Amino acid sequence: RAKADGRGTFCFFREEMAQVVESRRILELDLRKALANEEFELFFQPLVNLKSGRISTCEALLRWNHPVRGTVSPTDIIPIAEDMGLIVDLGRWILRRACMECMKWPEGVSVAVNFSPQQFHQRDVLSEVRYALEVSGLPANRLEIEITESSLLRNTQVTHDVLSQLHSLGVRISLDDFGTGYSSLSYLHNFPLQKVKIDRSFLEGIDTDRPLTLLRGVARLSADLGMSVVVEGIETNEQLELISADGAVTEAQGYLFSPPVPAVRVRQLLNASHGRRPPDDQLRAI
Ligand code: C2E
Ligand code: MG
Ligand code: MG
Ligand code: MG
């Protein structure tokens, strides 16, 4: 009997595996068409400067409005796009779109764009960035590029050179999800980085001593190294108070302020944050 059950389980898994493979194959086919069919959309989530209380930056976050599946999460899209080699085309679209959108915002507000490792390590990444700034007309100092620790694993001269060249353009580099990967503290001073985004996993148990000490330590260290410090995933006022207390954290991002929202909605938030009436054409779009 146990044997029969075992075999049943095995068959069940095999069937399920086949389904996973099949569903992924369909997703790949759909993904190829999605760019041409204009099914992608950028949402934006504000980062709030803790001193001024104003929105300093909005992060572009990819959404896929799939005709059948509805909204597909970027965590499902990006890895597949990387495997397919589609990330370069997709990343180019995201970057240009984000820069163009930022041009509609008040002048003090920047846009942050996530770069996957493959995108960051593509040979002509510098010309991609230069071109996106050129066609959009966005000043380089209003663009932030978010990379993760996995982009820095190749600790080569090339990686250093790309970072310095981007920095010379005037673009800021932000280290995203800090604390989730290998988190070598040496990254913070070995690479020219201007911002650190402490991952929201650091907020777990933050109402107890040890996690709070850890978060504050990382924030203080980054600030002392001359970097701006962001904490991601702020959902409650208590969390906000705890991270604000000692002044090392410069910006916060999270559902407490706003979830990622469509472009039209983020313009409303920015107009409210920067005390401006939206121009007439935007009013109509709203
Ligand atoms: P990320 O860059 O760390 O983005 C933050 C993610 O955390 C977003 O998820 C956001 O919706 C979510 N988040 C923000 N505030 C809160 C909060 O208070 N609580 C909780 N629980 N979550 C919060 P999203 O939009 O699903 O994106 C997931 C990841 O997908 C991003 O993580 C980023 O790594 C990747 N991604 C998104 N858009 C792009 C893109 O255009 N290009 C690339 N290469 N990756 C992207
Ligand atoms: Mg990010
Ligand atoms: Mg992040
Ligand atoms: Mg994250």
Short mmCIF file of C-alpha atoms and ligand atoms in Angstrom, two decimals:
data_model
loop_
_atom_site.label_atom_id
_atom_site.label_comp_id
_atom_site.label_asym_id
_atom_site.label_seq_id
_atom_site.Cartn_x
_atom_site.Cartn_y
_atom_site.Cartn_z
CA ARG A 1 0.00 0.00 0.00
CA ALA A 2 2.76 2.39 0.95
CA LYS A 3 4.44 1.49 -2.31
CA ALA A 4 1.35 2.32 -4.33
CA ASP A 5 1.03 5.65 -2.52
CA GLY A 6 4.66 6.39 -3.26
CA ARG A 7 4.19 5.72 -6.94
CA GLY A 8 1.05 7.83 -6.95
CA THR A 9 2.96 10.70 -5.41
CA PHE A 10 5.72 10.32 -7.97
CA CYS A 11 3.22 10.44 -10.85
CA PHE A 12 1.59 13.42 -9.28
CA PHE A 13 4.89 15.29 -9.14
CA ARG A 14 5.80 14.30 -12.67
CA GLU A 15 2.50 15.64 -13.90
CA GLU A 16 2.94 18.80 -11.95
CA MET A 17 6.47 19.25 -13.30
CA ALA A 18 5.16 18.90 -16.83
CA GLN A 19 2.59 21.55 -16.08
CA VAL A 20 5.22 23.93 -14.73
CA VAL A 21 7.35 23.43 -17.83
CA GLU A 22 4.37 23.91 -20.12
CA SER A 23 3.14 27.02 -18.34
CA ARG A 24 6.60 28.53 -18.51
CA ARG A 25 6.84 27.75 -22.23
CA ILE A 26 3.59 29.61 -22.83
CA LEU A 27 4.78 32.51 -20.68
CA GLU A 28 7.95 32.73 -22.81
CA LEU A 29 5.93 32.81 -26.02
CA ASP A 30 3.67 35.52 -24.58
CA LEU A 31 6.63 37.50 -23.29
CA ARG A 32 8.12 37.71 -26.78
CA LYS A 33 4.96 39.35 -28.06
CA ALA A 34 4.31 41.53 -25.03
CA LEU A 35 6.77 44.27 -25.86
CA ALA A 36 5.42 44.71 -29.39
CA ASN A 37 1.83 44.53 -28.11
CA GLU A 38 2.53 47.26 -25.54
CA GLU A 39 1.39 45.11 -22.64
CA PHE A 40 4.07 46.40 -20.29
CA GLU A 41 3.48 49.32 -18.00
CA LEU A 42 5.60 51.15 -15.46
CA PHE A 43 4.24 51.80 -11.99
CA PHE A 44 6.05 54.23 -9.71
CA GLN A 45 6.61 54.19 -5.96
CA PRO A 46 7.79 57.29 -4.08
CA LEU A 47 10.83 57.55 -1.83
CA VAL A 48 10.28 60.19 0.83
CA ASN A 49 13.05 62.40 2.16
CA LEU A 50 12.80 62.21 5.95
CA LYS A 51 14.07 65.74 6.56
CA SER A 52 11.79 67.59 4.13
CA GLY A 53 8.91 65.12 4.18
CA ARG A 54 8.77 65.44 0.40
CA ILE A 55 9.06 62.91 -2.38
CA SER A 56 12.68 62.91 -3.58
CA THR A 57 12.60 60.03 -6.04
CA CYS A 58 10.11 57.67 -7.62
CA GLU A 59 11.13 54.10 -8.39
CA ALA A 60 9.92 52.58 -11.67
CA LEU A 61 8.48 49.09 -11.16
CA LEU A 62 7.53 46.91 -14.11
CA ARG A 63 4.01 45.53 -14.56
CA TRP A 64 2.77 43.20 -17.28
CA ASN A 65 -0.90 43.48 -18.16
CA HIS A 66 -1.30 40.01 -19.57
CA PRO A 67 -4.43 39.68 -21.73
CA VAL A 68 -5.50 36.47 -19.95
CA ARG A 69 -3.54 36.20 -16.70
CA GLY A 70 -4.04 39.79 -15.62
CA THR A 71 -1.16 41.55 -13.88
CA VAL A 72 2.05 39.50 -13.84
CA SER A 73 4.65 40.34 -11.17
CA PRO A 74 8.13 41.52 -12.17
CA THR A 75 9.62 38.76 -10.03
CA ASP A 76 8.06 36.31 -12.51
CA ILE A 77 8.98 38.33 -15.61
CA ILE A 78 12.59 39.38 -15.03
CA PRO A 79 14.20 35.93 -14.49
CA ILE A 80 12.48 34.55 -17.61
CA ALA A 81 13.40 37.62 -19.66
CA GLU A 82 17.00 37.14 -18.50
CA ASP A 83 17.04 33.46 -19.55
CA MET A 84 15.57 34.36 -22.91
CA GLY A 85 18.02 37.19 -23.49
CA LEU A 86 15.02 39.49 -23.77
CA ILE A 87 16.10 41.58 -20.80
CA VAL A 88 18.26 43.90 -22.90
CA ASP A 89 15.33 44.98 -25.11
CA LEU A 90 12.95 45.08 -22.17
CA GLY A 91 15.45 46.97 -20.03
CA ARG A 92 15.99 49.52 -22.80
CA TRP A 93 12.24 50.13 -23.00
CA ILE A 94 11.97 50.48 -19.20
CA LEU A 95 14.88 52.93 -19.00
CA ARG A 96 13.64 55.22 -21.77
CA ARG A 97 10.05 55.11 -20.56
CA ALA A 98 11.12 55.94 -17.00
CA CYS A 99 13.30 58.88 -18.10
CA MET A 100 10.48 60.25 -20.27
CA GLU A 101 8.03 60.02 -17.38
CA CYS A 102 10.43 61.79 -15.00
CA MET A 103 10.48 64.76 -17.41
CA LYS A 104 6.82 65.37 -16.46
CA TRP A 105 7.64 65.68 -12.74
CA PRO A 106 8.76 68.70 -10.68
CA GLU A 107 12.44 69.43 -11.28
CA GLY A 108 13.69 68.30 -7.89
CA VAL A 109 12.32 64.78 -8.32
CA SER A 110 14.48 61.91 -9.64
CA VAL A 111 13.58 58.55 -11.12
CA ALA A 112 15.09 55.24 -9.98
CA VAL A 113 15.38 52.37 -12.48
CA ASN A 114 16.19 48.76 -11.59
CA PHE A 115 18.94 47.11 -13.65
CA SER A 116 19.25 43.33 -13.69
CA PRO A 117 22.79 41.91 -13.68
CA GLN A 118 22.65 41.00 -17.38
CA GLN A 119 21.51 44.47 -18.27
CA PHE A 120 24.18 46.06 -16.12
CA HIS A 121 26.91 43.88 -17.63
CA GLN A 122 25.88 44.37 -21.28
CA ARG A 123 28.79 45.74 -23.26
CA ASP A 124 27.25 49.04 -24.30
CA VAL A 125 25.44 49.82 -21.04
CA LEU A 126 27.00 53.28 -21.02
CA SER A 127 25.68 54.24 -24.44
CA GLU A 128 22.26 52.83 -23.49
CA VAL A 129 22.13 55.17 -20.52
CA ARG A 130 23.53 58.13 -22.44
CA TYR A 131 21.01 57.59 -25.22
CA ALA A 132 18.04 57.31 -22.85
CA LEU A 133 19.03 60.62 -21.26
CA GLU A 134 19.51 62.21 -24.67
CA VAL A 135 16.18 61.16 -26.22
CA SER A 136 14.23 62.05 -23.09
CA GLY A 137 16.13 65.25 -22.35
CA LEU A 138 16.46 64.20 -18.68
CA PRO A 139 19.48 65.65 -16.84
CA ALA A 140 21.76 62.82 -15.65
CA ASN A 141 21.50 63.92 -12.02
CA ARG A 142 17.80 63.01 -12.04
CA LEU A 143 18.50 59.36 -12.84
CA GLU A 144 19.31 56.71 -10.27
CA ILE A 145 20.24 53.20 -11.31
CA GLU A 146 19.43 50.46 -8.81
CA ILE A 147 21.66 47.41 -8.92
CA THR A 148 21.80 44.49 -6.51
CA GLU A 149 24.75 42.78 -4.93
CA SER A 150 24.56 40.11 -7.63
CA SER A 151 25.70 42.71 -10.17
CA LEU A 152 28.82 43.27 -8.09
CA LEU A 153 29.80 39.61 -7.77
CA ARG A 154 32.05 40.05 -10.77
CA ASN A 155 34.54 42.15 -8.91
CA THR A 156 36.48 43.00 -12.01
CA GLN A 157 38.06 46.11 -13.42
CA VAL A 158 35.23 46.28 -15.94
CA THR A 159 32.60 46.47 -13.19
CA HIS A 160 34.56 49.26 -11.50
CA ASP A 161 35.00 51.11 -14.78
CA VAL A 162 31.29 50.95 -15.67
CA LEU A 163 30.32 52.28 -12.24
CA SER A 164 32.84 55.12 -12.43
CA GLN A 165 31.80 56.03 -15.95
CA LEU A 166 28.13 56.11 -14.99
CA HIS A 167 29.07 58.22 -12.00
CA SER A 168 31.03 60.60 -14.26
CA LEU A 169 27.92 60.99 -16.42
CA GLY A 170 26.24 62.32 -13.29
CA VAL A 171 23.99 59.31 -12.73
CA ARG A 172 23.65 57.98 -9.17
CA ILE A 173 24.11 54.30 -8.38
CA SER A 174 22.00 52.77 -5.68
CA LEU A 175 22.65 49.36 -4.08
CA ASP A 176 19.22 47.71 -3.83
CA ASP A 177 18.03 45.02 -1.40
CA PHE A 178 21.13 45.43 0.71
CA GLY A 179 21.35 42.65 3.26
CA THR A 180 19.69 39.89 1.24
CA GLY A 181 22.67 38.59 -0.72
CA TYR A 182 26.23 38.03 0.35
CA SER A 183 26.17 41.47 1.91
CA SER A 184 29.84 41.89 1.97
CA LEU A 185 30.31 45.18 3.78
CA SER A 186 33.36 45.70 1.59
CA TYR A 187 31.02 46.45 -1.35
CA LEU A 188 30.11 49.67 0.39
CA HIS A 189 33.57 51.16 0.16
CA ASN A 190 35.10 49.22 -2.75
CA PHE A 191 32.62 50.44 -5.34
CA PRO A 192 31.56 53.97 -6.19
CA LEU A 193 27.99 53.82 -4.85
CA GLN A 194 25.94 56.84 -3.84
CA LYS A 195 22.99 55.18 -2.16
CA VAL A 196 22.19 52.06 -0.16
CA LYS A 197 18.68 50.64 0.07
CA ILE A 198 18.39 48.48 3.15
CA ASP A 199 16.09 45.56 2.40
CA ARG A 200 12.76 45.36 4.17
CA SER A 201 13.73 42.02 5.74
CA PHE A 202 15.74 44.17 8.20
CA LEU A 203 12.43 45.42 9.57
CA GLU A 204 11.43 41.97 10.84
CA GLY A 205 11.30 42.12 14.60
CA ILE A 206 12.49 45.71 14.57
CA ASP A 207 10.51 46.39 17.75
CA THR A 208 13.08 44.24 19.56
CA ASP A 209 16.64 45.27 20.40
CA ARG A 210 18.90 43.20 18.21
CA PRO A 211 17.33 43.75 14.75
CA LEU A 212 17.09 47.47 15.46
CA THR A 213 20.75 47.63 16.47
CA LEU A 214 21.70 45.79 13.28
CA LEU A 215 19.66 48.09 11.03
CA ARG A 216 20.96 51.21 12.72
CA GLY A 217 24.52 49.94 12.49
CA VAL A 218 24.30 49.32 8.75
CA ALA A 219 22.61 52.71 8.26
CA ARG A 220 25.23 54.55 10.31
CA LEU A 221 28.12 52.81 8.54
CA SER A 222 26.70 53.67 5.09
CA ALA A 223 26.04 57.26 6.10
CA ASP A 224 29.58 57.62 7.47
CA LEU A 225 30.91 56.32 4.16
CA GLY A 226 29.11 59.25 2.53
CA MET A 227 26.13 57.42 1.08
CA SER A 228 22.45 58.24 1.20
CA VAL A 229 20.53 55.58 3.09
CA VAL A 230 17.05 54.32 2.24
CA VAL A 231 14.97 51.83 4.20
CA GLU A 232 12.50 49.90 2.03
CA GLY A 233 9.18 48.41 3.05
CA ILE A 234 8.06 50.87 5.72
CA GLU A 235 4.46 49.94 6.51
CA THR A 236 3.79 51.45 9.96
CA ASN A 237 4.38 54.69 11.83
CA GLU A 238 6.23 52.74 14.53
CA GLN A 239 8.75 51.47 11.96
CA LEU A 240 9.17 54.98 10.61
CA GLU A 241 9.87 56.40 14.06
CA LEU A 242 12.38 53.67 14.89
CA ILE A 243 14.41 54.18 11.70
CA SER A 244 14.25 57.99 11.86
CA ALA A 245 15.53 58.35 15.40
CA ASP A 246 19.29 58.73 14.92
CA GLY A 247 19.38 60.63 11.62
CA ALA A 248 21.45 58.14 9.58
CA VAL A 249 18.54 57.17 7.33
CA THR A 250 17.85 59.83 4.70
CA GLU A 251 14.86 58.38 2.84
CA ALA A 252 12.09 55.85 3.35
CA GLN A 253 9.91 53.89 0.95
CA GLY A 254 6.92 51.69 1.62
CA TYR A 255 3.18 51.17 1.73
CA LEU A 256 2.94 53.68 4.62
CA PHE A 257 3.60 56.44 2.07
CA SER A 258 2.28 54.81 -1.08
CA PRO A 259 2.27 51.48 -2.89
CA PRO A 260 3.56 51.49 -6.48
CA VAL A 261 0.95 53.38 -8.54
CA PRO A 262 0.32 54.09 -12.25
CA ALA A 263 2.10 57.07 -13.86
CA VAL A 264 -1.00 59.26 -13.82
CA ARG A 265 -1.49 58.71 -10.10
CA VAL A 266 2.15 59.40 -9.21
CA ARG A 267 1.88 62.78 -10.95
CA GLN A 268 -1.03 63.62 -8.63
CA LEU A 269 1.03 62.57 -5.60
CA LEU A 270 3.95 64.71 -6.80
CA ASN A 271 1.76 67.72 -7.39
CA ALA A 272 0.39 67.37 -3.88
CA SER A 273 3.87 66.84 -2.40
CA HIS A 274 5.32 69.79 -4.32
CA GLY A 275 2.33 72.08 -3.98
CA ARG A 276 1.62 72.48 -7.67
CA ARG A 277 -1.56 72.35 -9.64
CA PRO A 278 -1.33 69.80 -12.45
CA PRO A 279 -1.29 71.32 -15.94
CA ASP A 280 -4.62 71.07 -17.78
CA ASP A 281 -3.65 68.16 -20.00
CA GLN A 282 -2.79 66.08 -16.93
CA LEU A 283 -6.06 67.01 -15.27
CA ARG A 284 -7.90 65.61 -18.24
CA ALA A 285 -5.87 62.37 -18.11
CA ILE A 286 -6.83 61.98 -14.45
P1 C2E B 1 12.72 46.09 -5.54
O1 C2E B 1 13.47 46.87 -6.55
O2 C2E B 1 13.38 45.87 -4.22
O3 C2E B 1 11.31 46.83 -5.39
C1 C2E B 1 10.59 46.89 -4.19
C2 C2E B 1 9.48 45.87 -4.16
O4 C2E B 1 8.92 45.86 -2.85
C3 C2E B 1 8.33 46.18 -5.11
O5 C2E B 1 7.76 44.95 -5.54
C4 C2E B 1 7.36 46.91 -4.20
O6 C2E B 1 6.02 46.82 -4.62
C5 C2E B 1 7.55 46.18 -2.91
N1 C2E B 1 7.22 47.03 -1.76
C6 C2E B 1 7.36 48.36 -1.66
N2 C2E B 1 6.98 48.82 -0.46
C7 C2E B 1 6.57 47.74 0.25
C8 C2E B 1 6.04 47.57 1.58
O7 C2E B 1 5.87 48.51 2.36
N3 C2E B 1 5.74 46.29 1.97
C9 C2E B 1 5.92 45.22 1.13
N4 C2E B 1 5.59 44.02 1.58
N5 C2E B 1 6.42 45.35 -0.14
C10 C2E B 1 6.73 46.60 -0.57
P2 C2E B 1 7.54 44.62 -7.08
O8 C2E B 1 7.04 45.84 -7.79
O9 C2E B 1 6.72 43.38 -7.14
O10 C2E B 1 8.98 44.34 -7.62
C11 C2E B 1 9.70 43.24 -7.15
C12 C2E B 1 11.12 43.23 -7.66
O11 C2E B 1 11.15 43.01 -9.08
C13 C2E B 1 11.85 44.56 -7.44
O12 C2E B 1 12.32 44.64 -6.12
C14 C2E B 1 12.95 44.44 -8.47
O13 C2E B 1 14.01 43.67 -7.99
C15 C2E B 1 12.26 43.68 -9.61
N6 C2E B 1 11.83 44.67 -10.61
C16 C2E B 1 10.70 45.42 -10.66
N7 C2E B 1 10.68 46.21 -11.74
C17 C2E B 1 11.84 45.97 -12.42
C18 C2E B 1 12.44 46.50 -13.61
O14 C2E B 1 11.90 47.40 -14.28
N8 C2E B 1 13.65 45.99 -13.99
C19 C2E B 1 14.29 45.03 -13.23
N9 C2E B 1 15.47 44.57 -13.67
N10 C2E B 1 13.77 44.53 -12.11
C20 C2E B 1 12.56 44.99 -11.69
MG MG B 2 14.55 48.51 -6.60
MG MG B 3 14.59 47.17 -3.30
MG MG B 4 13.51 44.51 -2.26
#
